[in-house]
């Protein structure tokens, strides 16, 4: 299930993403949060998602964990080079880039790759566990002890990224693999959601009654009620019934 919303302040939605099935019946979930002037953020995130989708959908066999990790890293490097080249060739796109969080989802495991501050969470019955670490200035300051958790929440440079897709000729990609079981789920989201809702509140919405789509829309509604200054995007896959839950 994938939903996105422009929010209450911005004129354009620079987020993109989706959940895509390949020929083998496996899933790729993607969320990208674009950045750059003159709508170039829209371009960077759209390019990233469309390229990954085109690479994924023709695949006819299931991956091992190592194959999935290698595939994600190689495809994101290709995307990075493409976006970087496009930005260099058109002044209107100069400086554009995007975050990326992408997950290959199989029956017994998932492999996540990310660059930037879009996040992945593992959903269980009792809690929401953050899988990724933000590649941001504020997170680095927090990790080094220069900022407390409370100071980091409202820091004026909170949106400064240390890594992004398309801004440099080379990109440093972080990957993680996890086993999952029936009852678990995966949430990918842009910071338009996590800047407005704590993990406990997100989990509360995801465990509420109603369809998965209704629960996702309630998350977007709450983020907008709390200001909605940024675009808000999330992709959710539940391990228990992939075919039924991916909409």
PDB file of C-alpha atoms in Angstrom:
ATOM      1  CA  UNK A   1       0.000   0.000   0.000  1.00  0.00           C
ATOM      2  CA  UNK A   2       1.442   3.363  -1.107  1.00  0.00           C
ATOM      3  CA  UNK A   3       0.074   6.853  -0.430  1.00  0.00           C
ATOM      4  CA  UNK A   4       1.491  10.347  -0.861  1.00  0.00           C
ATOM      5  CA  UNK A   5       0.212  13.861  -0.164  1.00  0.00           C
ATOM      6  CA  UNK A   6       1.536  17.330  -0.966  1.00  0.00           C
ATOM      7  CA  UNK A   7       0.759  18.552   2.552  1.00  0.00           C
ATOM      8  CA  UNK A   8      -0.744  21.891   3.531  1.00  0.00           C
ATOM      9  CA  UNK A   9       2.058  24.328   2.647  1.00  0.00           C
ATOM     10  CA  UNK A  10       4.040  23.282  -0.429  1.00  0.00           C
ATOM     11  CA  UNK A  11       2.719  23.811  -3.947  1.00  0.00           C
ATOM     12  CA  UNK A  12       4.412  20.735  -5.424  1.00  0.00           C
ATOM     13  CA  UNK A  13       4.905  17.179  -4.261  1.00  0.00           C
ATOM     14  CA  UNK A  14       8.612  16.397  -4.543  1.00  0.00           C
ATOM     15  CA  UNK A  15       8.112  12.921  -3.038  1.00  0.00           C
ATOM     16  CA  UNK A  16       7.682   9.851  -5.215  1.00  0.00           C
ATOM     17  CA  UNK A  17       7.551   6.125  -4.676  1.00  0.00           C
ATOM     18  CA  UNK A  18       5.531   2.987  -5.076  1.00  0.00           C
ATOM     19  CA  UNK A  19       5.336  -0.773  -4.569  1.00  0.00           C
ATOM     20  CA  UNK A  20       6.240  -2.806  -7.632  1.00  0.00           C
ATOM     21  CA  UNK A  21       6.033  -6.508  -8.476  1.00  0.00           C
ATOM     22  CA  UNK A  22       8.546  -8.310 -10.696  1.00  0.00           C
ATOM     23  CA  UNK A  23       8.072 -11.341 -12.957  1.00  0.00           C
ATOM     24  CA  UNK A  24       8.981 -13.638 -10.055  1.00  0.00           C
ATOM     25  CA  UNK A  25       6.174 -12.207  -7.910  1.00  0.00           C
ATOM     26  CA  UNK A  26       8.458 -10.452  -5.417  1.00  0.00           C
ATOM     27  CA  UNK A  27       8.074  -6.859  -4.276  1.00  0.00           C
ATOM     28  CA  UNK A  28      10.151  -3.701  -4.373  1.00  0.00           C
ATOM     29  CA  UNK A  29       8.955  -0.813  -2.189  1.00  0.00           C
ATOM     30  CA  UNK A  30      10.455   2.643  -2.749  1.00  0.00           C
ATOM     31  CA  UNK A  31      10.128   6.113  -1.219  1.00  0.00           C
ATOM     32  CA  UNK A  32      12.145   9.064  -2.569  1.00  0.00           C
ATOM     33  CA  UNK A  33      12.082  12.647  -1.257  1.00  0.00           C
ATOM     34  CA  UNK A  34      13.410  15.028  -3.903  1.00  0.00           C
ATOM     35  CA  UNK A  35      15.220  18.315  -3.363  1.00  0.00           C
ATOM     36  CA  UNK A  36      16.286  21.202  -5.597  1.00  0.00           C
ATOM     37  CA  UNK A  37      14.842  24.408  -6.972  1.00  0.00           C
ATOM     38  CA  UNK A  38      12.590  24.979  -9.993  1.00  0.00           C
ATOM     39  CA  UNK A  39      10.744  21.699  -9.329  1.00  0.00           C
ATOM     40  CA  UNK A  40      14.006  19.798  -9.861  1.00  0.00           C
ATOM     41  CA  UNK A  41      13.251  17.807  -6.729  1.00  0.00           C
ATOM     42  CA  UNK A  42      10.188  16.415  -8.502  1.00  0.00           C
ATOM     43  CA  UNK A  43      12.421  15.390 -11.384  1.00  0.00           C
ATOM     44  CA  UNK A  44      15.072  13.706  -9.229  1.00  0.00           C
ATOM     45  CA  UNK A  45      12.626  11.627  -7.188  1.00  0.00           C
ATOM     46  CA  UNK A  46      10.564  10.689 -10.242  1.00  0.00           C
ATOM     47  CA  UNK A  47      13.668   9.650 -12.202  1.00  0.00           C
ATOM     48  CA  UNK A  48      14.857   7.549  -9.277  1.00  0.00           C
ATOM     49  CA  UNK A  49      11.587   5.701  -8.780  1.00  0.00           C
ATOM     50  CA  UNK A  50      10.923   5.156 -12.486  1.00  0.00           C
ATOM     51  CA  UNK A  51      14.417   3.807 -13.116  1.00  0.00           C
ATOM     52  CA  UNK A  52      14.300   1.413 -10.166  1.00  0.00           C
ATOM     53  CA  UNK A  53      10.880   0.224 -11.288  1.00  0.00           C
ATOM     54  CA  UNK A  54      12.150  -0.407 -14.831  1.00  0.00           C
ATOM     55  CA  UNK A  55      15.117  -2.385 -13.475  1.00  0.00           C
ATOM     56  CA  UNK A  56      12.933  -4.436 -11.116  1.00  0.00           C
ATOM     57  CA  UNK A  57       9.842  -5.465 -13.054  1.00  0.00           C
ATOM     58  CA  UNK A  58      11.527  -7.705 -15.697  1.00  0.00           C
ATOM     59  CA  UNK A  59      13.347  -9.871 -13.091  1.00  0.00           C
ATOM     60  CA  UNK A  60      12.177 -13.477 -13.356  1.00  0.00           C
ATOM     61  CA  UNK A  61      13.820 -15.169 -10.360  1.00  0.00           C
ATOM     62  CA  UNK A  62      13.816 -14.653  -6.601  1.00  0.00           C
ATOM     63  CA  UNK A  63      16.979 -13.288  -4.987  1.00  0.00           C
ATOM     64  CA  UNK A  64      19.012 -14.605  -2.103  1.00  0.00           C
ATOM     65  CA  UNK A  65      19.787 -12.066   0.623  1.00  0.00           C
ATOM     66  CA  UNK A  66      23.223 -11.337  -0.872  1.00  0.00           C
ATOM     67  CA  UNK A  67      21.803 -11.052  -4.383  1.00  0.00           C
ATOM     68  CA  UNK A  68      19.143  -8.604  -3.193  1.00  0.00           C
ATOM     69  CA  UNK A  69      21.755  -6.505  -1.390  1.00  0.00           C
ATOM     70  CA  UNK A  70      24.016  -6.448  -4.444  1.00  0.00           C
ATOM     71  CA  UNK A  71      21.115  -5.637  -6.771  1.00  0.00           C
ATOM     72  CA  UNK A  72      19.938  -2.697  -4.674  1.00  0.00           C
ATOM     73  CA  UNK A  73      23.422  -1.247  -4.370  1.00  0.00           C
ATOM     74  CA  UNK A  74      24.192  -1.572  -8.073  1.00  0.00           C
ATOM     75  CA  UNK A  75      20.882  -0.148  -9.261  1.00  0.00           C
ATOM     76  CA  UNK A  76      21.024   2.810  -6.875  1.00  0.00           C
ATOM     77  CA  UNK A  77      24.553   3.558  -8.108  1.00  0.00           C
ATOM     78  CA  UNK A  78      23.258   3.556 -11.683  1.00  0.00           C
ATOM     79  CA  UNK A  79      20.397   5.844 -10.697  1.00  0.00           C
ATOM     80  CA  UNK A  80      22.798   8.154  -8.878  1.00  0.00           C
ATOM     81  CA  UNK A  81      24.961   8.505 -11.966  1.00  0.00           C
ATOM     82  CA  UNK A  82      21.954   9.157 -14.181  1.00  0.00           C
ATOM     83  CA  UNK A  83      20.487  11.841 -11.917  1.00  0.00           C
ATOM     84  CA  UNK A  84      23.913  13.435 -11.466  1.00  0.00           C
ATOM     85  CA  UNK A  85      24.469  13.546 -15.241  1.00  0.00           C
ATOM     86  CA  UNK A  86      21.031  15.051 -15.836  1.00  0.00           C
ATOM     87  CA  UNK A  87      21.659  17.740 -13.220  1.00  0.00           C
ATOM     88  CA  UNK A  88      25.005  18.587 -14.812  1.00  0.00           C
ATOM     89  CA  UNK A  89      23.498  18.866 -18.300  1.00  0.00           C
ATOM     90  CA  UNK A  90      20.660  21.305 -17.494  1.00  0.00           C
ATOM     91  CA  UNK A  91      21.124  24.471 -15.446  1.00  0.00           C
ATOM     92  CA  UNK A  92      17.508  24.338 -14.274  1.00  0.00           C
ATOM     93  CA  UNK A  93      18.256  21.002 -12.615  1.00  0.00           C
ATOM     94  CA  UNK A  94      21.618  21.984 -11.110  1.00  0.00           C
ATOM     95  CA  UNK A  95      21.956  20.713  -7.555  1.00  0.00           C
ATOM     96  CA  UNK A  96      18.942  18.443  -7.661  1.00  0.00           C
ATOM     97  CA  UNK A  97      18.965  15.216  -5.730  1.00  0.00           C
ATOM     98  CA  UNK A  98      16.787  12.904  -3.713  1.00  0.00           C
ATOM     99  CA  UNK A  99      16.741  10.650  -0.707  1.00  0.00           C
ATOM    100  CA  UNK A 100      15.991   6.993  -1.327  1.00  0.00           C
ATOM    101  CA  UNK A 101      14.798   4.164   0.875  1.00  0.00           C
ATOM    102  CA  UNK A 102      14.077   0.945  -1.009  1.00  0.00           C
ATOM    103  CA  UNK A 103      13.263  -2.571   0.131  1.00  0.00           C
ATOM    104  CA  UNK A 104      13.281  -5.913  -1.637  1.00  0.00           C
ATOM    105  CA  UNK A 105      10.582  -7.928   0.124  1.00  0.00           C
ATOM    106  CA  UNK A 106      10.569 -11.704   0.017  1.00  0.00           C
ATOM    107  CA  UNK A 107       8.547 -14.241   1.980  1.00  0.00           C
ATOM    108  CA  UNK A 108      11.042 -14.734   4.814  1.00  0.00           C
ATOM    109  CA  UNK A 109      13.313 -11.697   4.634  1.00  0.00           C
ATOM    110  CA  UNK A 110      13.644  -8.123   3.491  1.00  0.00           C
ATOM    111  CA  UNK A 111      16.678  -6.163   2.347  1.00  0.00           C
ATOM    112  CA  UNK A 112      16.637  -2.382   2.735  1.00  0.00           C
ATOM    113  CA  UNK A 113      18.959   0.165   1.118  1.00  0.00           C
ATOM    114  CA  UNK A 114      18.884   3.866   1.858  1.00  0.00           C
ATOM    115  CA  UNK A 115      20.569   7.202   1.268  1.00  0.00           C
ATOM    116  CA  UNK A 116      19.428  10.329   3.134  1.00  0.00           C
ATOM    117  CA  UNK A 117      16.749  10.737   5.805  1.00  0.00           C
ATOM    118  CA  UNK A 118      13.778   8.823   4.440  1.00  0.00           C
ATOM    119  CA  UNK A 119      13.267   5.962   6.861  1.00  0.00           C
ATOM    120  CA  UNK A 120      12.409   2.274   7.137  1.00  0.00           C
ATOM    121  CA  UNK A 121      10.636   0.815  10.157  1.00  0.00           C
ATOM    122  CA  UNK A 122       9.841  -2.794  11.003  1.00  0.00           C
ATOM    123  CA  UNK A 123       6.267  -3.140  12.242  1.00  0.00           C
ATOM    124  CA  UNK A 124       5.448  -5.729  14.886  1.00  0.00           C
ATOM    125  CA  UNK A 125       2.359  -6.206  17.008  1.00  0.00           C
ATOM    126  CA  UNK A 126       3.847  -4.333  19.946  1.00  0.00           C
ATOM    127  CA  UNK A 127       6.189  -1.699  18.512  1.00  0.00           C
ATOM    128  CA  UNK A 128       7.703   0.115  15.561  1.00  0.00           C
ATOM    129  CA  UNK A 129      11.454  -0.435  15.219  1.00  0.00           C
ATOM    130  CA  UNK A 130      13.594   2.026  13.250  1.00  0.00           C
ATOM    131  CA  UNK A 131      15.783   0.076  10.832  1.00  0.00           C
ATOM    132  CA  UNK A 132      17.695   2.937   9.182  1.00  0.00           C
ATOM    133  CA  UNK A 133      19.905   5.766  10.474  1.00  0.00           C
ATOM    134  CA  UNK A 134      19.326   9.232   9.006  1.00  0.00           C
ATOM    135  CA  UNK A 135      22.218  10.490   6.878  1.00  0.00           C
ATOM    136  CA  UNK A 136      21.765  14.023   8.191  1.00  0.00           C
ATOM    137  CA  UNK A 137      23.885  16.639   9.909  1.00  0.00           C
ATOM    138  CA  UNK A 138      21.687  16.665  12.995  1.00  0.00           C
ATOM    139  CA  UNK A 139      21.843  12.886  13.357  1.00  0.00           C
ATOM    140  CA  UNK A 140      25.646  12.979  13.129  1.00  0.00           C
ATOM    141  CA  UNK A 141      25.737  15.664  15.827  1.00  0.00           C
ATOM    142  CA  UNK A 142      23.399  13.561  17.959  1.00  0.00           C
ATOM    143  CA  UNK A 143      25.461  10.403  17.451  1.00  0.00           C
ATOM    144  CA  UNK A 144      28.648  12.255  18.455  1.00  0.00           C
ATOM    145  CA  UNK A 145      27.018  13.582  21.626  1.00  0.00           C
ATOM    146  CA  UNK A 146      26.927  17.225  20.502  1.00  0.00           C
ATOM    147  CA  UNK A 147      23.111  17.299  20.527  1.00  0.00           C
ATOM    148  CA  UNK A 148      20.570  15.646  22.775  1.00  0.00           C
ATOM    149  CA  UNK A 149      17.525  13.870  21.363  1.00  0.00           C
ATOM    150  CA  UNK A 150      15.358  16.789  22.457  1.00  0.00           C
ATOM    151  CA  UNK A 151      17.681  19.397  20.903  1.00  0.00           C
ATOM    152  CA  UNK A 152      17.758  17.458  17.631  1.00  0.00           C
ATOM    153  CA  UNK A 153      13.953  17.516  17.225  1.00  0.00           C
ATOM    154  CA  UNK A 154      13.721  21.245  16.488  1.00  0.00           C
ATOM    155  CA  UNK A 155      17.253  22.019  15.329  1.00  0.00           C
ATOM    156  CA  UNK A 156      17.308  24.765  12.625  1.00  0.00           C
ATOM    157  CA  UNK A 157      19.534  22.625  10.387  1.00  0.00           C
ATOM    158  CA  UNK A 158      17.446  19.493  10.780  1.00  0.00           C
ATOM    159  CA  UNK A 159      16.947  19.089   7.020  1.00  0.00           C
ATOM    160  CA  UNK A 160      20.626  19.287   6.051  1.00  0.00           C
ATOM    161  CA  UNK A 161      21.603  15.954   4.453  1.00  0.00           C
ATOM    162  CA  UNK A 162      25.064  14.433   4.482  1.00  0.00           C
ATOM    163  CA  UNK A 163      24.209  12.054   1.615  1.00  0.00           C
ATOM    164  CA  UNK A 164      21.748  12.119  -1.264  1.00  0.00           C
ATOM    165  CA  UNK A 165      21.248  10.461  -4.639  1.00  0.00           C
ATOM    166  CA  UNK A 166      22.390  12.539  -7.607  1.00  0.00           C
ATOM    167  CA  UNK A 167      24.357  15.289  -5.879  1.00  0.00           C
ATOM    168  CA  UNK A 168      27.799  13.667  -6.280  1.00  0.00           C
ATOM    169  CA  UNK A 169      29.260  11.276  -8.891  1.00  0.00           C
ATOM    170  CA  UNK A 170      29.594   8.574  -6.222  1.00  0.00           C
ATOM    171  CA  UNK A 171      27.086   7.656  -3.536  1.00  0.00           C
ATOM    172  CA  UNK A 172      27.527   5.864  -0.209  1.00  0.00           C
ATOM    173  CA  UNK A 173      24.647   3.399   0.224  1.00  0.00           C
ATOM    174  CA  UNK A 174      23.731   1.753   3.509  1.00  0.00           C
ATOM    175  CA  UNK A 175      22.010  -1.648   3.469  1.00  0.00           C
ATOM    176  CA  UNK A 176      20.476  -3.907   6.079  1.00  0.00           C
ATOM    177  CA  UNK A 177      18.768  -7.299   5.871  1.00  0.00           C
ATOM    178  CA  UNK A 178      16.197  -8.680   8.286  1.00  0.00           C
ATOM    179  CA  UNK A 179      14.126 -11.809   8.661  1.00  0.00           C
ATOM    180  CA  UNK A 180      10.438 -11.326   9.187  1.00  0.00           C
ATOM    181  CA  UNK A 181       7.481 -13.508  10.000  1.00  0.00           C
ATOM    182  CA  UNK A 182       3.700 -13.506   9.797  1.00  0.00           C
ATOM    183  CA  UNK A 183       2.415 -10.510  11.734  1.00  0.00           C
ATOM    184  CA  UNK A 184       5.388  -8.296  10.848  1.00  0.00           C
ATOM    185  CA  UNK A 185       5.284  -5.394   8.434  1.00  0.00           C
ATOM    186  CA  UNK A 186       7.524  -2.815   6.809  1.00  0.00           C
ATOM    187  CA  UNK A 187       6.987   0.955   6.674  1.00  0.00           C
ATOM    188  CA  UNK A 188       8.991   3.221   4.362  1.00  0.00           C
ATOM    189  CA  UNK A 189       8.340   6.956   4.709  1.00  0.00           C
ATOM    190  CA  UNK A 190       9.597  10.451   3.998  1.00  0.00           C
ATOM    191  CA  UNK A 191      10.412  12.904   6.772  1.00  0.00           C
ATOM    192  CA  UNK A 192       7.132  14.703   6.183  1.00  0.00           C
ATOM    193  CA  UNK A 193       5.652  11.918   8.332  1.00  0.00           C
ATOM    194  CA  UNK A 194       8.389  11.379  10.927  1.00  0.00           C
ATOM    195  CA  UNK A 195       8.893  15.091  11.602  1.00  0.00           C
ATOM    196  CA  UNK A 196       5.268  15.253  12.760  1.00  0.00           C
ATOM    197  CA  UNK A 197       4.621  11.898  14.435  1.00  0.00           C
ATOM    198  CA  UNK A 198       6.714   9.942  16.918  1.00  0.00           C
ATOM    199  CA  UNK A 199       7.182   6.216  16.326  1.00  0.00           C
ATOM    200  CA  UNK A 200       4.681   5.359  19.073  1.00  0.00           C
ATOM    201  CA  UNK A 201       1.960   7.441  17.429  1.00  0.00           C
ATOM    202  CA  UNK A 202       2.691   5.962  13.985  1.00  0.00           C
ATOM    203  CA  UNK A 203       2.436   2.461  15.450  1.00  0.00           C
ATOM    204  CA  UNK A 204      -0.837   3.362  17.150  1.00  0.00           C
ATOM    205  CA  UNK A 205      -2.339   4.399  13.807  1.00  0.00           C
ATOM    206  CA  UNK A 206      -1.042   1.284  12.049  1.00  0.00           C
ATOM    207  CA  UNK A 207      -2.602  -0.972  14.684  1.00  0.00           C
ATOM    208  CA  UNK A 208      -5.988   0.803  14.608  1.00  0.00           C
ATOM    209  CA  UNK A 209      -9.124  -0.821  13.127  1.00  0.00           C
ATOM    210  CA  UNK A 210      -9.846  -0.392   9.431  1.00  0.00           C
ATOM    211  CA  UNK A 211      -8.172  -1.281   6.163  1.00  0.00           C
ATOM    212  CA  UNK A 212      -4.469  -0.671   5.648  1.00  0.00           C
ATOM    213  CA  UNK A 213      -5.334   2.136   3.249  1.00  0.00           C
ATOM    214  CA  UNK A 214      -7.557   3.811   5.841  1.00  0.00           C
ATOM    215  CA  UNK A 215      -4.825   3.570   8.463  1.00  0.00           C
ATOM    216  CA  UNK A 216      -2.278   5.109   6.096  1.00  0.00           C
ATOM    217  CA  UNK A 217      -4.635   7.964   5.257  1.00  0.00           C
ATOM    218  CA  UNK A 218      -5.156   8.610   8.969  1.00  0.00           C
ATOM    219  CA  UNK A 219      -1.390   9.004   9.353  1.00  0.00           C
ATOM    220  CA  UNK A 220      -1.312  11.575   6.559  1.00  0.00           C
ATOM    221  CA  UNK A 221      -4.324  13.371   8.033  1.00  0.00           C
ATOM    222  CA  UNK A 222      -2.635  13.608  11.449  1.00  0.00           C
ATOM    223  CA  UNK A 223       0.638  14.870   9.963  1.00  0.00           C
ATOM    224  CA  UNK A 224      -1.324  17.569   8.134  1.00  0.00           C
ATOM    225  CA  UNK A 225      -3.255  18.470  11.276  1.00  0.00           C
ATOM    226  CA  UNK A 226       0.093  19.066  12.989  1.00  0.00           C
ATOM    227  CA  UNK A 227       1.216  21.522  10.321  1.00  0.00           C
ATOM    228  CA  UNK A 228       1.799  19.526   7.134  1.00  0.00           C
ATOM    229  CA  UNK A 229       4.642  21.805   6.036  1.00  0.00           C
ATOM    230  CA  UNK A 230       6.302  19.063   3.996  1.00  0.00           C
ATOM    231  CA  UNK A 231       5.161  16.411   1.520  1.00  0.00           C
ATOM    232  CA  UNK A 232       4.087  13.198   3.268  1.00  0.00           C
ATOM    233  CA  UNK A 233       4.682   9.757   1.759  1.00  0.00           C
ATOM    234  CA  UNK A 234       4.558   6.202   3.025  1.00  0.00           C
ATOM    235  CA  UNK A 235       4.664   2.660   1.682  1.00  0.00           C
ATOM    236  CA  UNK A 236       3.548  -0.286   3.829  1.00  0.00           C
ATOM    237  CA  UNK A 237       3.896  -4.000   3.195  1.00  0.00           C
ATOM    238  CA  UNK A 238       2.535  -6.613   5.592  1.00  0.00           C
ATOM    239  CA  UNK A 239       4.282  -9.963   5.495  1.00  0.00           C
ATOM    240  CA  UNK A 240       1.164 -11.901   6.397  1.00  0.00           C
ATOM    241  CA  UNK A 241      -0.588 -11.356   3.087  1.00  0.00           C
ATOM    242  CA  UNK A 242       1.472  -9.524   0.507  1.00  0.00           C
ATOM    243  CA  UNK A 243      -0.949 -10.026  -2.351  1.00  0.00           C
ATOM    244  CA  UNK A 244      -3.917  -8.723  -0.371  1.00  0.00           C
ATOM    245  CA  UNK A 245      -2.163  -5.830   1.324  1.00  0.00           C
ATOM    246  CA  UNK A 246      -0.295  -4.292  -1.621  1.00  0.00           C
ATOM    247  CA  UNK A 247      -2.759  -1.919  -3.271  1.00  0.00           C
TER     248      UNK A 247
END
